[in-house]
Amino acid sequence: MEKKSVLTAYFSLKGETYVNGTIVVLEQGNTDVVAHRLAKMIDTDLFHIEKVGGYPTTYKEVVEIAKGEWHNDVRPAVEGIVENMQQYDIIVLGYPNWCHTMPKAVCTFLESYDLKGKTIVPYCTHEGSGLGSSVEDLKKLCPLAEVMPGTAIHGAEAAEVTAELERIVGYVKKAKR
């Protein structure tokens, strides 16, 4: 049997964010922290999903832009492409909970590729909203892919969590069979 290849694609912002009821400045976004921790645990390539032109670094400005993108069903352009996406069988997909689901740049990323037959293993960082409707939204957006159960990771604990990371690794191992 041929080895199944894994890509971890993630959307993450540094700068101001909401953590445990307070706005703090992060040098590395929580979803980015998790992606890099996962890369040490599984054989995966990394791809950072970034909006062309980026987002502001102030929390309130990002929230307003995210709300506008969601309410207007915007698909912001994203930087770069995954070369040879067809080589990946499994996509670990990381994103923060924005507007009770994934950021619209993640939608743009997913819609840019033929994901038929691929397995998507989602994880979401959040500050109390969990996965929101993101897993159901992923299933609608990627109907020809298998979407595994999502894993919610409290953003303030991104650098310390272990059970959640082990759950993601377990889903990847299951998908490799």
GROMACS .gro file of N, CA and C in nm:
model
  531
    1MET      N    1   0.085  -0.118   0.000
    1MET     CA    2   0.000   0.000   0.000
    1MET      C    3   0.089   0.124   0.000
    2GLU      N    4   0.050   0.222  -0.078
    2GLU     CA    5   0.128   0.345  -0.091
    2GLU      C    6   0.104   0.435   0.031
    3LYS      N    7   0.209   0.504   0.074
    3LYS     CA    8   0.203   0.594   0.190
    3LYS      C    9   0.112   0.712   0.158
    4LYS      N   10   0.024   0.745   0.252
    4LYS     CA   11  -0.064   0.860   0.234
    4LYS      C   12   0.007   0.985   0.285
    5SER      N   13   0.003   1.088   0.204
    5SER     CA   14   0.074   1.211   0.231
    5SER      C   15  -0.016   1.311   0.303
    6VAL      N   16   0.042   1.385   0.399
    6VAL     CA   17  -0.034   1.478   0.484
    6VAL      C   18   0.014   1.622   0.465
    7LEU      N   19  -0.083   1.712   0.451
    7LEU     CA   20  -0.057   1.855   0.449
    7LEU      C   21  -0.131   1.917   0.567
    8THR      N   22  -0.064   2.003   0.640
    8THR     CA   23  -0.133   2.084   0.741
    8THR      C   24  -0.143   2.225   0.684
    9ALA      N   25  -0.266   2.265   0.652
    9ALA     CA   26  -0.294   2.400   0.603
    9ALA      C   27  -0.364   2.473   0.716
   10TYR      N   28  -0.318   2.593   0.746
   10TYR     CA   29  -0.377   2.664   0.859
   10TYR      C   30  -0.382   2.814   0.833
   11PHE      N   31  -0.483   2.875   0.893
   11PHE     CA   32  -0.499   3.020   0.890
   11PHE      C   33  -0.476   3.068   1.032
   12SER      N   34  -0.392   3.168   1.050
   12SER     CA   35  -0.362   3.217   1.184
   12SER      C   36  -0.314   3.360   1.174
   13LEU      N   37  -0.350   3.440   1.273
   13LEU     CA   38  -0.305   3.579   1.278
   13LEU      C   39  -0.228   3.604   1.407
   14LYS      N   40  -0.124   3.685   1.395
   14LYS     CA   41  -0.058   3.736   1.514
   14LYS      C   42  -0.108   3.877   1.536
   15GLY      N   43  -0.075   3.935   1.648
   15GLY     CA   44  -0.123   4.069   1.681
   15GLY      C   45  -0.226   4.059   1.793
   16GLU      N   46  -0.311   4.160   1.802
   16GLU     CA   47  -0.411   4.161   1.909
   16GLU      C   48  -0.513   4.049   1.892
   17THR      N   49  -0.542   3.983   2.003
   17THR     CA   50  -0.649   3.883   2.004
   17THR      C   51  -0.708   3.876   2.144
   18TYR      N   52  -0.820   3.814   2.151
   18TYR     CA   53  -0.896   3.799   2.275
   18TYR      C   54  -0.851   3.670   2.342
   19VAL      N   55  -0.800   3.679   2.465
   19VAL     CA   56  -0.755   3.562   2.540
   19VAL      C   57  -0.805   3.573   2.683
   20ASN      N   58  -0.886   3.476   2.723
   20ASN     CA   59  -0.937   3.471   2.860
   20ASN      C   60  -0.996   3.604   2.906
   21GLY      N   61  -1.073   3.668   2.819
   21GLY     CA   62  -1.145   3.789   2.856
   21GLY      C   63  -1.066   3.918   2.841
   22THR      N   64  -0.945   3.910   2.790
   22THR     CA   65  -0.859   4.028   2.775
   22THR      C   66  -0.798   4.031   2.636
   23ILE      N   67  -0.779   4.151   2.585
   23ILE     CA   68  -0.708   4.165   2.457
   23ILE      C   69  -0.559   4.163   2.487
   24VAL      N   70  -0.489   4.072   2.418
   24VAL     CA   71  -0.344   4.061   2.433
   24VAL      C   72  -0.281   4.062   2.294
   25VAL      N   73  -0.151   4.085   2.289
   25VAL     CA   74  -0.078   4.083   2.162
   25VAL      C   75   0.001   3.953   2.155
   26LEU      N   76  -0.022   3.878   2.047
   26LEU     CA   77   0.050   3.752   2.026
   26LEU      C   78   0.155   3.770   1.917
   27GLU      N   79   0.275   3.722   1.943
   27GLU     CA   80   0.381   3.723   1.842
   27GLU      C   81   0.360   3.610   1.741
   28GLN      N   82   0.288   3.506   1.783
   28GLN     CA   83   0.255   3.392   1.697
   28GLN      C   84   0.110   3.356   1.727
   29GLY      N   85   0.028   3.343   1.623
   29GLY     CA   86  -0.112   3.311   1.642
   29GLY      C   87  -0.131   3.172   1.701
   30ASN      N   88  -0.240   3.153   1.773
   30ASN     CA   89  -0.267   3.025   1.839
   30ASN      C   90  -0.278   2.909   1.741
   31THR      N   91  -0.342   2.931   1.628
   31THR     CA   92  -0.357   2.823   1.530
   31THR      C   93  -0.221   2.786   1.471
   32ASP      N   94  -0.135   2.884   1.454
   32ASP     CA   95   0.002   2.863   1.407
   32ASP      C   96   0.079   2.778   1.510
   33VAL      N   97   0.064   2.809   1.637
   33VAL     CA   98   0.131   2.733   1.744
   33VAL      C   99   0.092   2.586   1.732
   34VAL      N  100  -0.038   2.559   1.717
   34VAL     CA  101  -0.086   2.421   1.708
   34VAL      C  102  -0.030   2.354   1.582
   35ALA      N  103  -0.032   2.424   1.469
   35ALA     CA  104   0.018   2.365   1.343
   35ALA      C  105   0.164   2.321   1.358
   36HIS      N  106   0.244   2.404   1.419
   36HIS     CA  107   0.385   2.370   1.435
   36HIS      C  108   0.406   2.259   1.538
   37ARG      N  109   0.323   2.254   1.639
   37ARG     CA  110   0.330   2.142   1.734
   37ARG      C  111   0.292   2.012   1.664
   38LEU      N  112   0.187   2.017   1.581
   38LEU     CA  113   0.146   1.897   1.507
   38LEU      C  114   0.256   1.850   1.412
   39ALA      N  115   0.325   1.946   1.349
   39ALA     CA  116   0.432   1.912   1.255
   39ALA      C  117   0.543   1.832   1.323
   40LYS      N  118   0.560   1.850   1.453
   40LYS     CA  119   0.660   1.772   1.527
   40LYS      C  120   0.609   1.632   1.561
   41MET      N  121   0.476   1.615   1.554
   41MET     CA  122   0.415   1.487   1.593
   41MET      C  123   0.383   1.397   1.475
   42ILE      N  124   0.358   1.456   1.359
   42ILE     CA  125   0.323   1.376   1.240
   42ILE      C  126   0.407   1.423   1.122
   43ASP      N  127   0.420   1.337   1.026
   43ASP     CA  128   0.495   1.370   0.905
   43ASP      C  129   0.402   1.453   0.816
   44THR      N  130   0.418   1.584   0.819
   44THR     CA  131   0.329   1.674   0.746
   44THR      C  132   0.405   1.791   0.687
   45ASP      N  133   0.360   1.836   0.572
   45ASP     CA  134   0.407   1.962   0.518
   45ASP      C  135   0.316   2.071   0.573
   46LEU      N  136   0.367   2.194   0.581
   46LEU     CA  137   0.289   2.306   0.634
   46LEU      C  138   0.261   2.408   0.525
   47PHE      N  139   0.139   2.463   0.527
   47PHE     CA  140   0.103   2.573   0.437
   47PHE      C  141   0.021   2.674   0.517
   48HIS      N  142   0.071   2.797   0.526
   48HIS     CA  143   0.002   2.903   0.599
   48HIS      C  144  -0.092   2.975   0.502
   49ILE      N  145  -0.221   2.966   0.527
   49ILE     CA  146  -0.322   3.035   0.446
   49ILE      C  147  -0.322   3.181   0.488
   50GLU      N  148  -0.293   3.271   0.393
   50GLU     CA  149  -0.286   3.413   0.424
   50GLU      C  150  -0.365   3.493   0.322
   51LYS      N  151  -0.442   3.588   0.369
   51LYS     CA  152  -0.517   3.678   0.281
   51LYS      C  153  -0.420   3.774   0.213
   52VAL      N  154  -0.439   3.795   0.083
   52VAL     CA  155  -0.358   3.894   0.011
   52VAL      C  156  -0.377   4.029   0.081
   53GLY      N  157  -0.268   4.092   0.115
   53GLY     CA  158  -0.274   4.221   0.186
   53GLY      C  159  -0.288   4.207   0.335
   54GLY      N  160  -0.316   4.086   0.383
   54GLY     CA  161  -0.326   4.060   0.527
   54GLY      C  162  -0.447   4.125   0.594
   55TYR      N  163  -0.447   4.119   0.723
   55TYR     CA  164  -0.549   4.181   0.807
   55TYR      C  165  -0.480   4.279   0.901
   56PRO      N  166  -0.554   4.374   0.957
   56PRO     CA  167  -0.493   4.464   1.055
   56PRO      C  168  -0.446   4.384   1.177
   57THR      N  169  -0.367   4.443   1.260
   57THR     CA  170  -0.322   4.374   1.381
   57THR      C  171  -0.404   4.411   1.504
   58THR      N  172  -0.504   4.496   1.487
   58THR     CA  173  -0.590   4.531   1.600
   58THR      C  174  -0.715   4.445   1.600
   59TYR      N  175  -0.748   4.393   1.716
   59TYR     CA  176  -0.858   4.297   1.731
   59TYR      C  177  -0.991   4.352   1.678
   60LYS      N  178  -1.028   4.471   1.719
   60LYS     CA  179  -1.159   4.525   1.680
   60LYS      C  180  -1.170   4.543   1.528
   61GLU      N  181  -1.062   4.586   1.464
   61GLU     CA  182  -1.065   4.601   1.318
   61GLU      C  183  -1.082   4.465   1.249
   62VAL      N  184  -1.011   4.365   1.298
   62VAL     CA  185  -1.023   4.231   1.240
   62VAL      C  186  -1.165   4.178   1.255
   63VAL      N  187  -1.224   4.198   1.372
   63VAL     CA  188  -1.362   4.151   1.396
   63VAL      C  189  -1.458   4.217   1.298
   64GLU      N  190  -1.444   4.345   1.276
   64GLU     CA  191  -1.534   4.415   1.182
   64GLU      C  192  -1.516   4.364   1.039
   65ILE      N  193  -1.393   4.342   0.998
   65ILE     CA  194  -1.367   4.290   0.864
   65ILE      C  195  -1.424   4.148   0.851
   66ALA      N  196  -1.401   4.065   0.952
   66ALA     CA  197  -1.450   3.927   0.949
   66ALA      C  198  -1.603   3.923   0.940
   67LYS      N  199  -1.669   4.009   1.017
   67LYS     CA  200  -1.816   4.015   1.010
   67LYS      C  201  -1.862   4.054   0.870
   68GLY      N  202  -1.797   4.155   0.812
   68GLY     CA  203  -1.833   4.199   0.676
   68GLY      C  204  -1.810   4.089   0.574
   69GLU      N  205  -1.697   4.018   0.585
   69GLU     CA  206  -1.670   3.909   0.492
   69GLU      C  207  -1.776   3.800   0.505
   70TRP      N  208  -1.811   3.769   0.628
   70TRP     CA  209  -1.908   3.661   0.649
   70TRP      C  210  -2.047   3.702   0.599
   71HIS      N  211  -2.093   3.817   0.638
   71HIS     CA  212  -2.228   3.861   0.601
   71HIS      C  213  -2.244   3.883   0.451
   72ASN      N  214  -2.135   3.917   0.383
   72ASN     CA  215  -2.140   3.940   0.239
   72ASN      C  216  -2.087   3.821   0.158
   73ASP      N  217  -2.060   3.711   0.227
   73ASP     CA  218  -2.008   3.588   0.165
   73ASP      C  219  -1.888   3.617   0.073
   74VAL      N  220  -1.797   3.696   0.123
   74VAL     CA  221  -1.676   3.736   0.050
   74VAL      C  222  -1.578   3.619   0.044
   75ARG      N  223  -1.506   3.611  -0.064
   75ARG     CA  224  -1.396   3.514  -0.078
   75ARG      C  225  -1.269   3.596  -0.101
   76PRO      N  226  -1.201   3.635   0.007
   76PRO     CA  227  -1.079   3.714  -0.010
   76PRO      C  228  -0.971   3.634  -0.081
   77ALA      N  229  -0.895   3.699  -0.166
   77ALA     CA  230  -0.784   3.634  -0.235
   77ALA      C  231  -0.681   3.589  -0.131
   78VAL      N  232  -0.617   3.475  -0.156
   78VAL     CA  233  -0.515   3.425  -0.065
   78VAL      C  234  -0.379   3.421  -0.134
   79GLU      N  235  -0.275   3.432  -0.053
   79GLU     CA  236  -0.136   3.431  -0.100
   79GLU      C  237  -0.093   3.289  -0.136
   80GLY      N  238  -0.021   3.274  -0.242
   80GLY     CA  239   0.043   3.147  -0.276
   80GLY      C  240  -0.053   3.034  -0.307
   81ILE      N  241   0.006   2.923  -0.348
   81ILE     CA  242  -0.071   2.802  -0.376
   81ILE      C  243   0.006   2.682  -0.323
   82VAL      N  244  -0.066   2.574  -0.301
   82VAL     CA  245  -0.002   2.449  -0.265
   82VAL      C  246   0.039   2.381  -0.395
   83GLU      N  247   0.168   2.367  -0.414
   83GLU     CA  248   0.217   2.298  -0.534
   83GLU      C  249   0.180   2.151  -0.522
   84ASN      N  250   0.131   2.094  -0.630
   84ASN     CA  251   0.099   1.951  -0.634
   84ASN      C  252   0.003   1.907  -0.524
   85MET      N  253  -0.107   1.979  -0.509
   85MET     CA  254  -0.207   1.943  -0.408
   85MET      C  255  -0.251   1.797  -0.424
   86GLN      N  256  -0.246   1.746  -0.548
   86GLN     CA  257  -0.291   1.609  -0.572
   86GLN      C  258  -0.207   1.506  -0.496
   87GLN      N  259  -0.087   1.543  -0.453
   87GLN     CA  260  -0.003   1.447  -0.380
   87GLN      C  261  -0.051   1.423  -0.237
   88TYR      N  262  -0.137   1.511  -0.186
   88TYR     CA  263  -0.183   1.499  -0.048
   88TYR      C  264  -0.316   1.425  -0.041
   89ASP      N  265  -0.319   1.325   0.044
   89ASP     CA  266  -0.442   1.249   0.067
   89ASP      C  267  -0.518   1.302   0.187
   90ILE      N  268  -0.444   1.358   0.282
   90ILE     CA  269  -0.501   1.404   0.410
   90ILE      C  270  -0.462   1.549   0.430
   91ILE      N  271  -0.561   1.631   0.464
   91ILE     CA  272  -0.535   1.772   0.493
   91ILE      C  273  -0.579   1.800   0.636
   92VAL      N  274  -0.483   1.830   0.721
   92VAL     CA  275  -0.515   1.878   0.855
   92VAL      C  276  -0.539   2.027   0.837
   93LEU      N  277  -0.659   2.073   0.872
   93LEU     CA  278  -0.699   2.210   0.845
   93LEU      C  279  -0.721   2.286   0.975
   94GLY      N  280  -0.640   2.388   0.998
   94GLY     CA  281  -0.651   2.466   1.121
   94GLY      C  282  -0.698   2.608   1.094
   95TYR      N  283  -0.780   2.659   1.185
   95TYR     CA  284  -0.835   2.793   1.172
   95TYR      C  285  -0.890   2.840   1.306
   96PRO      N  286  -0.896   2.971   1.328
   96PRO     CA  287  -0.964   3.023   1.447
   96PRO      C  288  -1.114   3.030   1.420
   97ASN      N  289  -1.191   3.032   1.526
   97ASN     CA  290  -1.336   3.049   1.513
   97ASN      C  291  -1.363   3.198   1.491
   98TRP      N  292  -1.409   3.229   1.372
   98TRP     CA  293  -1.450   3.365   1.337
   98TRP      C  294  -1.596   3.358   1.297
   99CYS      N  295  -1.679   3.440   1.358
   99CYS     CA  296  -1.822   3.447   1.325
   99CYS      C  297  -1.886   3.308   1.335
  100HIS      N  298  -1.846   3.232   1.433
  100HIS     CA  299  -1.902   3.101   1.465
  100HIS      C  300  -1.865   2.993   1.363
  101THR      N  301  -1.762   3.019   1.282
  101THR     CA  302  -1.717   2.921   1.183
  101THR      C  303  -1.573   2.954   1.145
  102MET      N  304  -1.531   2.915   1.026
  102MET     CA  305  -1.394   2.940   0.980
  102MET      C  306  -1.386   3.075   0.908
  103PRO      N  307  -1.269   3.138   0.906
  103PRO     CA  308  -1.252   3.261   0.829
  103PRO      C  309  -1.277   3.238   0.680
  104LYS      N  310  -1.325   3.339   0.613
  104LYS     CA  311  -1.357   3.326   0.470
  104LYS      C  312  -1.234   3.297   0.384
  105ALA      N  313  -1.116   3.338   0.428
  105ALA     CA  314  -0.995   3.305   0.352
  105ALA      C  315  -0.975   3.153   0.346
  106VAL      N  316  -1.020   3.081   0.449
  106VAL     CA  317  -1.013   2.935   0.448
  106VAL      C  318  -1.106   2.879   0.340
  107CYS      N  319  -1.223   2.940   0.327
  107CYS     CA  320  -1.316   2.899   0.220
  107CYS      C  321  -1.251   2.918   0.083
  108THR      N  322  -1.187   3.033   0.064
  108THR     CA  323  -1.118   3.060  -0.063
  108THR      C  324  -1.015   2.952  -0.090
  109PHE      N  325  -0.936   2.922   0.010
  109PHE     CA  326  -0.832   2.819  -0.003
  109PHE      C  327  -0.894   2.686  -0.046
  110LEU      N  328  -0.995   2.640   0.025
  110LEU     CA  329  -1.056   2.510  -0.003
  110LEU      C  330  -1.117   2.504  -0.142
  111GLU      N  331  -1.180   2.614  -0.184
  111GLU     CA  332  -1.247   2.617  -0.314
  111GLU      C  333  -1.146   2.626  -0.431
  112SER      N  334  -1.020   2.647  -0.399
  112SER     CA  335  -0.916   2.659  -0.502
  112SER      C  336  -0.862   2.525  -0.550
  113TYR      N  337  -0.905   2.416  -0.486
  113TYR     CA  338  -0.848   2.284  -0.517
  113TYR      C  339  -0.958   2.180  -0.535
  114ASP      N  340  -0.925   2.075  -0.609
  114ASP     CA  341  -1.012   1.959  -0.622
  114ASP      C  342  -0.983   1.869  -0.502
  115LEU      N  343  -1.075   1.862  -0.409
  115LEU     CA  344  -1.054   1.787  -0.286
  115LEU      C  345  -1.127   1.652  -0.287
  116LYS      N  346  -1.175   1.613  -0.403
  116LYS     CA  347  -1.247   1.486  -0.416
  116LYS      C  348  -1.159   1.371  -0.365
  117GLY      N  349  -1.216   1.292  -0.275
  117GLY     CA  350  -1.146   1.175  -0.222
  117GLY      C  351  -1.045   1.203  -0.112
  118LYS      N  352  -1.023   1.330  -0.078
  118LYS     CA  353  -0.928   1.364   0.028
  118LYS      C  354  -0.997   1.357   0.164
  119THR      N  355  -0.918   1.341   0.268
  119THR     CA  356  -0.970   1.343   0.404
  119THR      C  357  -0.927   1.474   0.468
  120ILE      N  358  -1.022   1.545   0.527
  120ILE     CA  359  -0.993   1.671   0.596
  120ILE      C  360  -1.009   1.649   0.746
  121VAL      N  361  -0.905   1.683   0.820
  121VAL     CA  362  -0.904   1.669   0.966
  121VAL      C  363  -0.900   1.811   1.024
  122PRO      N  364  -1.017   1.867   1.061
  122PRO     CA  365  -1.019   2.006   1.106
  122PRO      C  366  -0.989   2.023   1.255
  123TYR      N  367  -0.923   2.135   1.284
  123TYR     CA  368  -0.912   2.180   1.424
  123TYR      C  369  -0.934   2.330   1.425
  124CYS      N  370  -0.990   2.375   1.534
  124CYS     CA  371  -1.030   2.515   1.547
  124CYS      C  372  -0.983   2.569   1.681
  125THR      N  373  -0.913   2.682   1.679
  125THR     CA  374  -0.879   2.749   1.804
  125THR      C  375  -0.988   2.851   1.834
  126HIS      N  376  -1.014   2.870   1.961
  126HIS     CA  377  -1.127   2.955   2.001
  126HIS      C  378  -1.106   3.006   2.143
  127GLU      N  379  -1.186   3.099   2.182
  127GLU     CA  380  -1.183   3.151   2.318
  127GLU      C  381  -1.317   3.130   2.389
  128GLY      N  382  -1.385   3.023   2.354
  128GLY     CA  383  -1.510   2.989   2.422
  128GLY      C  384  -1.620   2.944   2.328
  129SER      N  385  -1.602   2.961   2.197
  129SER     CA  386  -1.707   2.928   2.100
  129SER      C  387  -1.693   2.789   2.042
  130GLY      N  388  -1.588   2.717   2.077
  130GLY     CA  389  -1.569   2.582   2.024
  130GLY      C  390  -1.557   2.583   1.872
  131LEU      N  391  -1.608   2.477   1.812
  131LEU     CA  392  -1.603   2.461   1.666
  131LEU      C  393  -1.708   2.543   1.594
  132GLY      N  394  -1.809   2.592   1.668
  132GLY     CA  395  -1.920   2.662   1.603
  132GLY      C  396  -1.983   2.571   1.500
  133SER      N  397  -2.015   2.625   1.384
  133SER     CA  398  -2.075   2.545   1.277
  133SER      C  399  -1.971   2.505   1.172
  134SER      N  400  -1.842   2.519   1.205
  134SER     CA  401  -1.737   2.501   1.105
  134SER      C  402  -1.732   2.362   1.043
  135VAL      N  403  -1.754   2.257   1.120
  135VAL     CA  404  -1.746   2.122   1.063
  135VAL      C  405  -1.861   2.101   0.964
  136GLU      N  406  -1.981   2.145   1.000
  136GLU     CA  407  -2.095   2.134   0.908
  136GLU      C  408  -2.070   2.219   0.783
  137ASP      N  409  -2.013   2.338   0.803
  137ASP     CA  410  -1.981   2.425   0.690
  137ASP      C  411  -1.876   2.362   0.599
  138LEU      N  412  -1.777   2.295   0.658
  138LEU     CA  413  -1.675   2.225   0.579
  138LEU      C  414  -1.737   2.115   0.494
  139LYS      N  415  -1.830   2.041   0.553
  139LYS     CA  416  -1.896   1.932   0.479
  139LYS      C  417  -1.974   1.986   0.360
  140LYS      N  418  -2.037   2.102   0.377
  140LYS     CA  419  -2.110   2.164   0.266
  140LYS      C  420  -2.013   2.217   0.159
  141LEU      N  421  -1.904   2.275   0.203
  141LEU     CA  422  -1.805   2.334   0.113
  141LEU      C  423  -1.724   2.229   0.037
  142CYS      N  424  -1.704   2.114   0.100
  142CYS     CA  425  -1.620   2.007   0.042
  142CYS      C  426  -1.698   1.875   0.039
  143PRO      N  427  -1.807   1.869  -0.038
  143PRO     CA  428  -1.895   1.751  -0.033
  143PRO      C  429  -1.831   1.622  -0.085
  144LEU      N  430  -1.723   1.632  -0.161
  144LEU     CA  431  -1.659   1.513  -0.216
  144LEU      C  432  -1.538   1.467  -0.135
  145ALA      N  433  -1.515   1.534  -0.022
  145ALA     CA  434  -1.408   1.497   0.070
  145ALA      C  435  -1.469   1.434   0.193
  146GLU      N  436  -1.392   1.353   0.263
  146GLU     CA  437  -1.436   1.301   0.391
  146GLU      C  438  -1.390   1.401   0.498
  147VAL      N  439  -1.483   1.453   0.574
  147VAL     CA  440  -1.449   1.548   0.680
  147VAL      C  441  -1.460   1.476   0.814
  148MET      N  442  -1.348   1.463   0.882
  148MET     CA  443  -1.343   1.396   1.012
  148MET      C  444  -1.404   1.488   1.118
  149PRO      N  445  -1.437   1.432   1.235
  149PRO     CA  446  -1.487   1.518   1.343
  149PRO      C  447  -1.383   1.625   1.377
  150GLY      N  448  -1.428   1.742   1.407
  150GLY     CA  449  -1.337   1.851   1.439
  150GLY      C  450  -1.288   1.845   1.581
  151THR      N  451  -1.177   1.912   1.605
  151THR     CA  452  -1.120   1.923   1.738
  151THR      C  453  -1.114   2.071   1.776
  152ALA      N  454  -1.177   2.106   1.887
  152ALA     CA  455  -1.175   2.244   1.937
  152ALA      C  456  -1.061   2.258   2.037
  153ILE      N  457  -0.982   2.363   2.021
  153ILE     CA  458  -0.868   2.388   2.109
  153ILE      C  459  -0.881   2.530   2.164
  154HIS      N  460  -0.888   2.541   2.296
  154HIS     CA  461  -0.895   2.673   2.358
  154HIS      C  462  -0.764   2.746   2.328
  155GLY      N  463  -0.775   2.859   2.260
  155GLY     CA  464  -0.657   2.932   2.212
  155GLY      C  465  -0.556   2.963   2.320
  156ALA      N  466  -0.603   3.001   2.438
  156ALA     CA  467  -0.512   3.036   2.547
  156ALA      C  468  -0.427   2.918   2.591
  157GLU      N  469  -0.469   2.797   2.554
  157GLU     CA  470  -0.397   2.676   2.594
  157GLU      C  471  -0.325   2.609   2.476
  158ALA      N  472  -0.315   2.678   2.363
  158ALA     CA  473  -0.259   2.618   2.241
  158ALA      C  474  -0.119   2.561   2.262
  159ALA      N  475  -0.039   2.624   2.346
  159ALA     CA  476   0.098   2.580   2.366
  159ALA      C  477   0.108   2.464   2.465
  160GLU      N  478   0.000   2.437   2.540
  160GLU     CA  479   0.007   2.335   2.644
  160GLU      C  480  -0.078   2.211   2.618
  161VAL      N  481  -0.182   2.221   2.539
  161VAL     CA  482  -0.275   2.109   2.524
  161VAL      C  483  -0.205   1.985   2.468
  162THR      N  484  -0.247   1.869   2.516
  162THR     CA  485  -0.193   1.745   2.463
  162THR      C  486  -0.304   1.652   2.416
  163ALA      N  487  -0.411   1.639   2.494
  163ALA     CA  488  -0.518   1.547   2.457
  163ALA      C  489  -0.578   1.584   2.321
  164GLU      N  490  -0.597   1.713   2.297
  164GLU     CA  491  -0.654   1.758   2.170
  164GLU      C  492  -0.560   1.727   2.053
  165LEU      N  493  -0.431   1.747   2.073
  165LEU     CA  494  -0.333   1.715   1.968
  165LEU      C  495  -0.329   1.565   1.942
  166GLU      N  496  -0.336   1.486   2.047
  166GLU     CA  497  -0.339   1.340   2.031
  166GLU      C  498  -0.463   1.297   1.954
  167ARG      N  499  -0.575   1.365   1.977
  167ARG     CA  500  -0.699   1.335   1.904
  167ARG      C  501  -0.679   1.361   1.754
  168ILE      N  502  -0.618   1.473   1.720
  168ILE     CA  503  -0.592   1.506   1.579
  168ILE      C  504  -0.499   1.401   1.518
  169VAL      N  505  -0.393   1.366   1.589
  169VAL     CA  506  -0.299   1.264   1.542
  169VAL      C  507  -0.373   1.132   1.520
  170GLY      N  508  -0.465   1.098   1.610
  170GLY     CA  509  -0.544   0.976   1.596
  170GLY      C  510  -0.629   0.977   1.471
  171TYR      N  511  -0.691   1.091   1.440
  171TYR     CA  512  -0.770   1.102   1.316
  171TYR      C  513  -0.682   1.086   1.193
  172VAL      N  514  -0.561   1.144   1.198
  172VAL     CA  515  -0.469   1.130   1.084
  172VAL      C  516  -0.430   0.983   1.067
  173LYS      N  517  -0.398   0.916   1.177
  173LYS     CA  518  -0.361   0.773   1.170
  173LYS      C  519  -0.477   0.692   1.114
  174LYS      N  520  -0.598   0.722   1.157
  174LYS     CA  521  -0.716   0.650   1.107
  174LYS      C  522  -0.731   0.674   0.956
  175ALA      N  523  -0.710   0.796   0.912
  175ALA     CA  524  -0.724   0.828   0.769
  175ALA      C  525  -0.616   0.762   0.685
  176LYS      N  526  -0.499   0.735   0.746
  176LYS     CA  527  -0.389   0.673   0.672
  176LYS      C  528  -0.414   0.525   0.643
  177ARG      N  529  -0.507   0.464   0.718
  177ARG     CA  530  -0.535   0.320   0.698
  177ARG      C  531  -0.607   0.294   0.570
   0.00000   0.00000   0.00000
